[in-house]
PDB file of C-alpha atoms in Angstrom:
ATOM      1  CA  MET A 198      -0.253   0.097   0.080  1.00  0.00           C
ATOM      2  CA  GLU A 199       2.331   2.139  -1.137  1.00  0.00           C
ATOM      3  CA  LEU A 200       0.935   5.975  -1.972  1.00  0.00           C
ATOM      4  CA  ASN A 201       2.469   9.435  -3.859  1.00  0.00           C
ATOM      5  CA  SER A 202       3.112  11.842  -0.952  1.00  0.00           C
ATOM      6  CA  GLY A 203       4.928  13.930  -3.371  1.00  0.00           C
ATOM      7  CA  LEU A 204       2.206  14.923  -4.950  1.00  0.00           C
ATOM      8  CA  ARG A 205       0.646  18.559  -5.115  1.00  0.00           C
ATOM      9  CA  ILE A 206      -3.084  18.665  -4.965  1.00  0.00           C
ATOM     10  CA  PRO A 207      -4.750  22.120  -3.548  1.00  0.00           C
ATOM     11  CA  ILE A 208      -6.739  19.899  -0.844  1.00  0.00           C
ATOM     12  CA  TRP A 209      -7.529  24.028   0.171  1.00  0.00           C
ATOM     13  CA  LEU A 210      -9.787  24.048  -2.978  1.00  0.00           C
ATOM     14  CA  GLU A 211     -12.330  21.681  -0.804  1.00  0.00           C
ATOM     15  CA  ALA A 212     -12.999  24.357   0.907  1.00  0.00           C
ATOM     16  CA  ARG A 213     -16.058  25.565  -2.057  1.00  0.00           C
ATOM     17  CA  LEU A 214     -18.139  22.408  -1.382  1.00  0.00           C
ATOM     18  CA  PRO A 215     -20.888  24.277   0.405  1.00  0.00           C
ATOM     19  CA  LEU A 216     -21.027  26.928  -2.644  1.00  0.00           C
ATOM     20  CA  GLU A 217     -21.719  24.039  -5.222  1.00  0.00           C
ATOM     21  CA  GLN A 218     -24.238  22.927  -2.937  1.00  0.00           C
ATOM     22  CA  ALA A 219     -25.658  26.178  -2.433  1.00  0.00           C
ATOM     23  CA  ALA A 220     -25.608  26.262  -6.661  1.00  0.00           C
ATOM     24  CA  LEU A 221     -27.158  23.491  -7.184  1.00  0.00           C
ATOM     25  CA  LEU A 222     -30.305  24.198  -4.981  1.00  0.00           C
ATOM     26  CA  ARG A 223     -30.314  27.996  -7.562  1.00  0.00           C
ATOM     27  CA  TYR A 224     -29.543  25.925 -11.045  1.00  0.00           C
ATOM     28  CA  ARG A 225     -32.209  23.321 -12.305  1.00  0.00           C
ATOM     29  CA  VAL A 226     -30.700  21.064 -14.203  1.00  0.00           C
ATOM     30  CA  GLY A 227     -33.002  18.355 -15.482  1.00  0.00           C
ATOM     31  CA  PRO A 228     -35.823  17.948 -18.286  1.00  0.00           C
ATOM     32  CA  GLY A 229     -36.390  21.573 -18.433  1.00  0.00           C
ATOM     33  CA  ASP A 230     -32.606  22.313 -19.089  1.00  0.00           C
ATOM     34  CA  GLY A 231     -32.942  20.435 -22.413  1.00  0.00           C
ATOM     35  CA  LEU A 232     -32.091  17.406 -20.939  1.00  0.00           C
ATOM     36  CA  GLY A 233     -34.607  14.696 -21.967  1.00  0.00           C
ATOM     37  CA  ARG A 234     -36.162  12.458 -19.881  1.00  0.00           C
ATOM     38  CA  GLY A 235     -34.822   9.018 -18.581  1.00  0.00           C
ATOM     39  CA  ASP A 236     -36.044   5.873 -20.009  1.00  0.00           C
ATOM     40  CA  ASP A 237     -36.288   3.785 -16.028  1.00  0.00           C
ATOM     41  CA  THR A 238     -32.924   2.295 -16.420  1.00  0.00           C
ATOM     42  CA  PRO A 239     -31.553   0.973 -13.215  1.00  0.00           C
ATOM     43  CA  VAL A 240     -28.472   2.831 -11.574  1.00  0.00           C
ATOM     44  CA  MET A 241     -26.124   1.887  -8.998  1.00  0.00           C
ATOM     45  CA  LEU A 242     -24.834   4.522  -7.218  1.00  0.00           C
ATOM     46  CA  ILE A 243     -21.608   3.495  -5.056  1.00  0.00           C
ATOM     47  CA  PRO A 244     -20.219   6.456  -2.712  1.00  0.00           C
ATOM     48  CA  GLY A 245     -16.417   7.277  -2.104  1.00  0.00           C
ATOM     49  CA  PHE A 246     -13.654   6.051   0.574  1.00  0.00           C
ATOM     50  CA  LEU A 247     -15.207   7.111   3.813  1.00  0.00           C
ATOM     51  CA  THR A 248     -18.628   7.858   2.979  1.00  0.00           C
ATOM     52  CA  GLY A 249     -21.770   5.817   2.071  1.00  0.00           C
ATOM     53  CA  ASP A 250     -25.147   5.955   0.354  1.00  0.00           C
ATOM     54  CA  LEU A 251     -25.872   8.661   2.340  1.00  0.00           C
ATOM     55  CA  SER A 252     -23.434  11.145   0.258  1.00  0.00           C
ATOM     56  CA  LEU A 253     -25.137   9.959  -2.858  1.00  0.00           C
ATOM     57  CA  ALA A 254     -28.478  10.142  -1.738  1.00  0.00           C
ATOM     58  CA  GLN A 255     -29.543  14.317  -3.229  1.00  0.00           C
ATOM     59  CA  MET A 256     -27.970  12.347  -6.506  1.00  0.00           C
ATOM     60  CA  ALA A 257     -30.059   9.591  -6.312  1.00  0.00           C
ATOM     61  CA  GLY A 258     -33.262  11.177  -5.562  1.00  0.00           C
ATOM     62  CA  TRP A 259     -32.802  13.715  -8.626  1.00  0.00           C
ATOM     63  CA  LEU A 260     -32.353  10.895 -10.611  1.00  0.00           C
ATOM     64  CA  ARG A 261     -35.626   9.577 -10.016  1.00  0.00           C
ATOM     65  CA  GLY A 262     -37.091  12.787 -10.793  1.00  0.00           C
ATOM     66  CA  LEU A 263     -34.892  12.957 -13.893  1.00  0.00           C
ATOM     67  CA  GLY A 264     -36.806   8.909 -14.450  1.00  0.00           C
ATOM     68  CA  TYR A 265     -34.181   7.060 -13.847  1.00  0.00           C
ATOM     69  CA  ARG A 266     -34.515   4.024 -11.351  1.00  0.00           C
ATOM     70  CA  PRO A 267     -31.208   4.812  -8.807  1.00  0.00           C
ATOM     71  CA  CYS A 268     -30.084   1.584  -6.334  1.00  0.00           C
ATOM     72  CA  ARG A 269     -28.338   2.021  -3.400  1.00  0.00           C
ATOM     73  CA  ALA A 270     -25.065  -0.205  -3.181  1.00  0.00           C
ATOM     74  CA  GLY A 271     -25.703  -1.188   0.875  1.00  0.00           C
ATOM     75  CA  MET A 272     -23.024   0.857   2.187  1.00  0.00           C
ATOM     76  CA  ARG A 273     -22.784   2.702   5.462  1.00  0.00           C
ATOM     77  CA  ALA A 274     -18.992   3.627   4.647  1.00  0.00           C
ATOM     78  CA  ASN A 275     -16.532   2.341   2.150  1.00  0.00           C
ATOM     79  CA  VAL A 276     -13.894   0.840   4.105  1.00  0.00           C
ATOM     80  CA  ASP A 277     -13.968  -2.683   3.946  1.00  0.00           C
ATOM     81  CA  CYS A 278     -11.891  -4.863   2.034  1.00  0.00           C
ATOM     82  CA  THR A 279     -12.103  -4.092  -1.696  1.00  0.00           C
ATOM     83  CA  GLU A 280     -12.296  -8.103  -3.001  1.00  0.00           C
ATOM     84  CA  ARG A 281     -14.905  -8.233   0.329  1.00  0.00           C
ATOM     85  CA  ALA A 282     -16.749  -5.339  -1.189  1.00  0.00           C
ATOM     86  CA  LEU A 283     -17.146  -6.460  -4.607  1.00  0.00           C
ATOM     87  CA  ALA A 284     -18.514  -9.621  -3.599  1.00  0.00           C
ATOM     88  CA  ARG A 285     -21.427  -7.197  -1.970  1.00  0.00           C
ATOM     89  CA  LEU A 286     -21.530  -5.372  -5.124  1.00  0.00           C
ATOM     90  CA  GLU A 287     -21.807  -7.980  -7.721  1.00  0.00           C
ATOM     91  CA  SER A 288     -24.677  -9.689  -5.938  1.00  0.00           C
ATOM     92  CA  GLN A 289     -26.805  -6.521  -5.478  1.00  0.00           C
ATOM     93  CA  LEU A 290     -25.803  -6.153  -9.163  1.00  0.00           C
ATOM     94  CA  GLU A 291     -27.074  -9.488  -9.964  1.00  0.00           C
ATOM     95  CA  ARG A 292     -30.427  -8.677  -8.131  1.00  0.00           C
ATOM     96  CA  PHE A 293     -31.109  -4.987  -9.849  1.00  0.00           C
ATOM     97  CA  SER A 294     -30.323  -6.910 -13.421  1.00  0.00           C
ATOM     98  CA  SER A 295     -33.389  -9.425 -12.648  1.00  0.00           C
ATOM     99  CA  GLU A 296     -35.988  -6.837 -11.191  1.00  0.00           C
ATOM    100  CA  HIS A 297     -35.305  -4.672 -14.367  1.00  0.00           C
ATOM    101  CA  SER A 298     -34.280  -7.073 -16.572  1.00  0.00           C
ATOM    102  CA  ARG A 299     -31.623  -5.206 -18.491  1.00  0.00           C
ATOM    103  CA  ARG A 300     -28.066  -4.279 -17.898  1.00  0.00           C
ATOM    104  CA  VAL A 301     -27.601  -1.871 -14.919  1.00  0.00           C
ATOM    105  CA  THR A 302     -25.307   2.060 -15.450  1.00  0.00           C
ATOM    106  CA  ILE A 303     -23.584   2.165 -12.710  1.00  0.00           C
ATOM    107  CA  ILE A 304     -22.365   5.910 -10.907  1.00  0.00           C
ATOM    108  CA  GLY A 305     -19.439   5.707  -8.805  1.00  0.00           C
ATOM    109  CA  GLN A 306     -17.837   8.934  -6.978  1.00  0.00           C
ATOM    110  CA  SER A 307     -13.644   8.618  -6.149  1.00  0.00           C
ATOM    111  CA  ARG A 308     -13.157   5.117  -4.506  1.00  0.00           C
ATOM    112  CA  GLY A 309     -16.416   3.621  -6.143  1.00  0.00           C
ATOM    113  CA  GLY A 310     -16.078   4.936  -9.965  1.00  0.00           C
ATOM    114  CA  ALA A 311     -12.675   2.577  -9.985  1.00  0.00           C
ATOM    115  CA  MET A 312     -14.651  -0.585  -8.214  1.00  0.00           C
ATOM    116  CA  ALA A 313     -17.700   0.729 -10.943  1.00  0.00           C
ATOM    117  CA  ARG A 314     -14.741  -0.216 -13.176  1.00  0.00           C
ATOM    118  CA  ILE A 315     -13.543  -3.829 -11.969  1.00  0.00           C
ATOM    119  CA  LEU A 316     -17.611  -4.585 -12.271  1.00  0.00           C
ATOM    120  CA  ALA A 317     -17.676  -4.136 -15.558  1.00  0.00           C
ATOM    121  CA  VAL A 318     -14.651  -6.260 -16.491  1.00  0.00           C
ATOM    122  CA  ARG A 319     -16.287  -8.944 -14.381  1.00  0.00           C
ATOM    123  CA  ARG A 320     -19.456  -8.401 -15.572  1.00  0.00           C
ATOM    124  CA  PRO A 321     -20.501  -7.344 -18.505  1.00  0.00           C
ATOM    125  CA  ASP A 322     -22.931  -9.020 -19.193  1.00  0.00           C
ATOM    126  CA  LEU A 323     -24.773  -6.884 -16.014  1.00  0.00           C
ATOM    127  CA  VAL A 324     -23.136  -3.652 -16.871  1.00  0.00           C
ATOM    128  CA  ASP A 325     -24.206  -1.028 -19.198  1.00  0.00           C
ATOM    129  CA  LEU A 326     -22.563   1.792 -18.665  1.00  0.00           C
ATOM    130  CA  ILE A 327     -20.195   3.303 -15.977  1.00  0.00           C
ATOM    131  CA  ILE A 328     -19.447   6.780 -14.840  1.00  0.00           C
ATOM    132  CA  CYS A 329     -16.347   7.726 -12.977  1.00  0.00           C
ATOM    133  CA  LEU A 330     -16.413  10.682 -10.585  1.00  0.00           C
ATOM    134  CA  GLY A 331     -13.436  11.870  -9.518  1.00  0.00           C
ATOM    135  CA  SER A 332     -12.163   8.606  -9.738  1.00  0.00           C
ATOM    136  CA  PRO A 333      -8.101   7.620  -9.037  1.00  0.00           C
ATOM    137  CA  LEU A 334      -8.091   4.619 -12.108  1.00  0.00           C
ATOM    138  CA  THR A 335      -4.830   4.790 -13.518  1.00  0.00           C
ATOM    139  CA  ASP A 336      -2.867   5.036 -10.098  1.00  0.00           C
ATOM    140  CA  GLN A 337      -5.717   4.486  -7.164  1.00  0.00           C
ATOM    141  CA  PHE A 338      -3.015   6.017  -4.822  1.00  0.00           C
ATOM    142  CA  ALA A 339      -2.305   9.351  -6.543  1.00  0.00           C
ATOM    143  CA  VAL A 340      -4.362  10.715  -3.455  1.00  0.00           C
ATOM    144  CA  HIS A 341      -3.588  14.173  -1.567  1.00  0.00           C
ATOM    145  CA  PRO A 342      -0.739  13.022   1.287  1.00  0.00           C
ATOM    146  CA  PHE A 343      -3.987  13.756   4.271  1.00  0.00           C
ATOM    147  CA  VAL A 344      -6.175  11.361   2.648  1.00  0.00           C
ATOM    148  CA  GLY A 345      -3.449   8.907   2.287  1.00  0.00           C
ATOM    149  CA  ALA A 346      -2.703   8.769   6.045  1.00  0.00           C
ATOM    150  CA  GLN A 347      -6.658   7.916   6.578  1.00  0.00           C
ATOM    151  CA  VAL A 348      -6.423   5.334   4.416  1.00  0.00           C
ATOM    152  CA  ARG A 349      -3.312   4.030   6.488  1.00  0.00           C
ATOM    153  CA  ALA A 350      -5.001   4.737   9.719  1.00  0.00           C
ATOM    154  CA  VAL A 351      -8.232   2.772   8.794  1.00  0.00           C
ATOM    155  CA  ALA A 352      -5.792  -0.331   7.519  1.00  0.00           C
ATOM    156  CA  ALA A 353      -4.161   0.010  10.974  1.00  0.00           C
ATOM    157  CA  LEU A 354      -7.289  -0.967  12.571  1.00  0.00           C
ATOM    158  CA  GLY A 355      -8.492  -3.408  10.216  1.00  0.00           C
ATOM    159  CA  SER A 356      -4.972  -4.384  10.328  1.00  0.00           C
ATOM    160  CA  ILE A 357      -5.757  -5.124  14.649  1.00  0.00           C
ATOM    161  CA  GLY A 358      -9.206  -7.090  14.279  1.00  0.00           C
ATOM    162  CA  ILE A 359     -11.734  -4.690  13.871  1.00  0.00           C
ATOM    163  CA  PRO A 360     -14.230  -6.469  11.129  1.00  0.00           C
ATOM    164  CA  GLY A 361     -15.899  -4.893   8.565  1.00  0.00           C
ATOM    165  CA  LEU A 362     -11.977  -2.537   7.159  1.00  0.00           C
ATOM    166  CA  PHE A 363      -9.441  -2.847   5.097  1.00  0.00           C
ATOM    167  CA  SER A 364      -6.029  -3.683   5.897  1.00  0.00           C
ATOM    168  CA  PHE A 365      -2.544  -4.114   5.474  1.00  0.00           C
ATOM    169  CA  ALA A 366      -3.063  -7.946   4.716  1.00  0.00           C
ATOM    170  CA  CYS A 367      -5.018  -6.757   1.868  1.00  0.00           C
ATOM    171  CA  ARG A 368      -1.873  -5.861   0.198  1.00  0.00           C
ATOM    172  CA  GLY A 369      -1.564  -9.832  -0.857  1.00  0.00           C
ATOM    173  CA  HIS A 370      -3.618 -12.122  -3.276  1.00  0.00           C
ATOM    174  CA  CYS A 371      -7.076  -9.635  -2.795  1.00  0.00           C
ATOM    175  CA  CYS A 372      -4.746  -6.351  -3.920  1.00  0.00           C
ATOM    176  CA  VAL A 373      -2.855  -8.060  -6.559  1.00  0.00           C
ATOM    177  CA  GLN A 374      -6.441  -9.297  -8.436  1.00  0.00           C
ATOM    178  CA  THR A 375      -8.163  -5.987  -7.798  1.00  0.00           C
ATOM    179  CA  ALA A 376      -5.275  -4.055  -9.200  1.00  0.00           C
ATOM    180  CA  LYS A 377      -5.125  -6.643 -12.555  1.00  0.00           C
ATOM    181  CA  ASP A 378      -8.946  -5.899 -13.327  1.00  0.00           C
ATOM    182  CA  LEU A 379      -8.973  -2.305 -12.574  1.00  0.00           C
ATOM    183  CA  THR A 380      -6.223  -1.934 -15.241  1.00  0.00           C
ATOM    184  CA  ALA A 381      -7.070  -4.896 -17.643  1.00  0.00           C
ATOM    185  CA  SER A 382      -8.639  -4.391 -20.932  1.00  0.00           C
ATOM    186  CA  PHE A 383     -11.874  -2.725 -20.989  1.00  0.00           C
ATOM    187  CA  PRO A 384     -15.345  -4.437 -22.361  1.00  0.00           C
ATOM    188  CA  ARG A 385     -16.067  -3.264 -25.967  1.00  0.00           C
ATOM    189  CA  ASP A 386     -20.148  -3.118 -25.271  1.00  0.00           C
ATOM    190  CA  VAL A 387     -19.593  -1.257 -22.313  1.00  0.00           C
ATOM    191  CA  GLY A 388     -19.954   2.544 -22.001  1.00  0.00           C
ATOM    192  CA  PHE A 389     -16.831   4.278 -19.702  1.00  0.00           C
ATOM    193  CA  VAL A 390     -17.198   8.263 -19.066  1.00  0.00           C
ATOM    194  CA  SER A 391     -14.765   9.309 -16.178  1.00  0.00           C
ATOM    195  CA  VAL A 392     -15.462  13.207 -14.961  1.00  0.00           C
ATOM    196  CA  PHE A 393     -12.717  14.735 -13.940  1.00  0.00           C
ATOM    197  CA  SER A 394     -11.624  18.341 -12.045  1.00  0.00           C
ATOM    198  CA  ARG A 395      -8.138  19.920 -12.190  1.00  0.00           C
ATOM    199  CA  THR A 396      -9.076  21.950  -9.140  1.00  0.00           C
ATOM    200  CA  ASP A 397      -9.683  18.407  -7.956  1.00  0.00           C
ATOM    201  CA  GLY A 398      -8.347  18.554  -3.727  1.00  0.00           C
ATOM    202  CA  ILE A 399      -8.071  15.111  -2.985  1.00  0.00           C
ATOM    203  CA  VAL A 400      -7.705  12.986  -6.426  1.00  0.00           C
ATOM    204  CA  ASP A 401      -4.888  14.042  -8.914  1.00  0.00           C
ATOM    205  CA  TRP A 402      -6.898  14.673 -12.042  1.00  0.00           C
ATOM    206  CA  ARG A 403      -4.184  13.042 -14.168  1.00  0.00           C
ATOM    207  CA  ALA A 404      -4.912   9.325 -12.565  1.00  0.00           C
ATOM    208  CA  CYS A 405      -8.763   9.949 -13.898  1.00  0.00           C
ATOM    209  CA  LEU A 406      -7.664  10.036 -17.490  1.00  0.00           C
ATOM    210  CA  ASP A 407      -7.670   6.203 -18.048  1.00  0.00           C
ATOM    211  CA  PRO A 408      -7.179   5.057 -21.592  1.00  0.00           C
ATOM    212  CA  ALA A 409     -10.734   3.723 -22.129  1.00  0.00           C
ATOM    213  CA  ALA A 410     -13.063   6.160 -21.034  1.00  0.00           C
ATOM    214  CA  ASP A 411     -14.813   8.923 -22.536  1.00  0.00           C
ATOM    215  CA  THR A 412     -13.150  12.243 -20.148  1.00  0.00           C
ATOM    216  CA  ILE A 413     -15.570  14.847 -19.416  1.00  0.00           C
ATOM    217  CA  GLU A 414     -13.760  18.002 -17.260  1.00  0.00           C
ATOM    218  CA  VAL A 415     -15.999  20.183 -14.786  1.00  0.00           C
ATOM    219  CA  SER A 416     -15.061  22.873 -12.608  1.00  0.00           C
ATOM    220  CA  SER A 417     -15.774  21.211  -9.047  1.00  0.00           C
ATOM    221  CA  SER A 418     -14.112  19.743  -5.803  1.00  0.00           C
ATOM    222  CA  HIS A 419     -13.597  15.951  -5.089  1.00  0.00           C
ATOM    223  CA  ALA A 420     -16.204  15.930  -2.480  1.00  0.00           C
ATOM    224  CA  GLY A 421     -18.462  18.175  -4.254  1.00  0.00           C
ATOM    225  CA  MET A 422     -18.931  15.596  -7.281  1.00  0.00           C
ATOM    226  CA  ALA A 423     -21.826  14.636  -5.489  1.00  0.00           C
ATOM    227  CA  VAL A 424     -23.490  17.862  -5.091  1.00  0.00           C
ATOM    228  CA  ASN A 425     -21.719  19.968  -8.309  1.00  0.00           C
ATOM    229  CA  PRO A 426     -24.619  21.559 -10.817  1.00  0.00           C
ATOM    230  CA  ALA A 427     -21.904  21.140 -14.070  1.00  0.00           C
ATOM    231  CA  VAL A 428     -21.629  17.304 -12.269  1.00  0.00           C
ATOM    232  CA  TYR A 429     -24.858  16.625 -12.222  1.00  0.00           C
ATOM    233  CA  ARG A 430     -25.163  17.714 -16.186  1.00  0.00           C
ATOM    234  CA  ALA A 431     -22.426  15.772 -17.029  1.00  0.00           C
ATOM    235  CA  VAL A 432     -24.201  12.911 -15.704  1.00  0.00           C
ATOM    236  CA  ALA A 433     -27.076  13.037 -17.574  1.00  0.00           C
ATOM    237  CA  LEU A 434     -25.564  13.593 -20.613  1.00  0.00           C
ATOM    238  CA  ALA A 435     -23.372  10.933 -20.430  1.00  0.00           C
ATOM    239  CA  LEU A 436     -26.470   8.836 -19.519  1.00  0.00           C
ATOM    240  CA  PRO A 437     -28.766   7.942 -22.696  1.00  0.00           C
ATOM    241  CA  ARG A 438     -27.460   4.830 -24.486  1.00  0.00           C
ATOM    242  CA  PRO A 439     -28.247   4.334 -28.166  1.00  0.00           C
ATOM    243  CA  LYS A 440     -30.209   0.607 -26.351  1.00  0.00           C
ATOM    244  CA  ALA A 441     -30.175  -0.542 -23.414  1.00  0.00           C
ATOM    245  CA  ASP A 442     -30.499  -4.545 -23.474  1.00  0.00           C
ATOM    246  CA  SER A 443     -32.353  -6.671 -21.521  1.00  0.00           C
ATOM    247  CA  VAL A 444     -30.788  -9.656 -19.857  1.00  0.00           C
ATOM    248  CA  PRO A 445     -32.033 -12.898 -19.519  1.00  0.00           C
ATOM    249  CA  ALA A 446     -33.362 -13.495 -16.217  1.00  0.00           C
ATOM    250  CA  LEU A 447     -30.910 -15.188 -13.653  1.00  0.00           C
ATOM    251  CA  ALA A 448     -30.524 -18.665 -12.786  1.00  0.00           C
ATOM    252  CA  ALA A 449     -31.829 -19.040  -8.802  1.00  0.00           C
TER     253      ALA A 449
END
């Protein structure tokens, strides 16, 4: 678990979060803003490191109003071992796809976006599109040193046996498999959009530029990706797909 401590990331720009939240309340982002309505596509939302489903609750409500079917990841906090978390997310993905008889769109913020990419690689039969928001896709540890310290603190707690947390032991097979799938060739029939900000105060924006993704640049803080009007508009424009593939009912 090696973190790049030499990065110069403007973490002070994260103080913009309240302004971004206020802007979202002032400016409507929806069908009346030149955007079409959704087609009931199920959309699974995966939160970022240290946050849970609640952090994307506002986006979930907005997606519902836009005509989509938001689905929770079932996370109180995204701090578990990546492989354990992915196993649960894959089960959720299977359930959502079966319930709606179609492939699922996944929106993941930060670490959640990296998980979305791995799920798309492992289960392209269930995933139609992924949208990553400020996600370190090409280097999971291209983060501000302050966040790196939080990562090590969580790992230390997990290493002494506190349940539900990743640990330093994750550097073994689990971490190797995750890294392999995160850099694997991306499925051709799955859409892939990465939204990034050069003024992201947590993640080095260059780590968001996955060669397999269509990239969209916005002006946003890292935490603000969940409430920034420009991000919402980018998401709304990325959501429509040429077709919504149905999937056969999953075996019991």
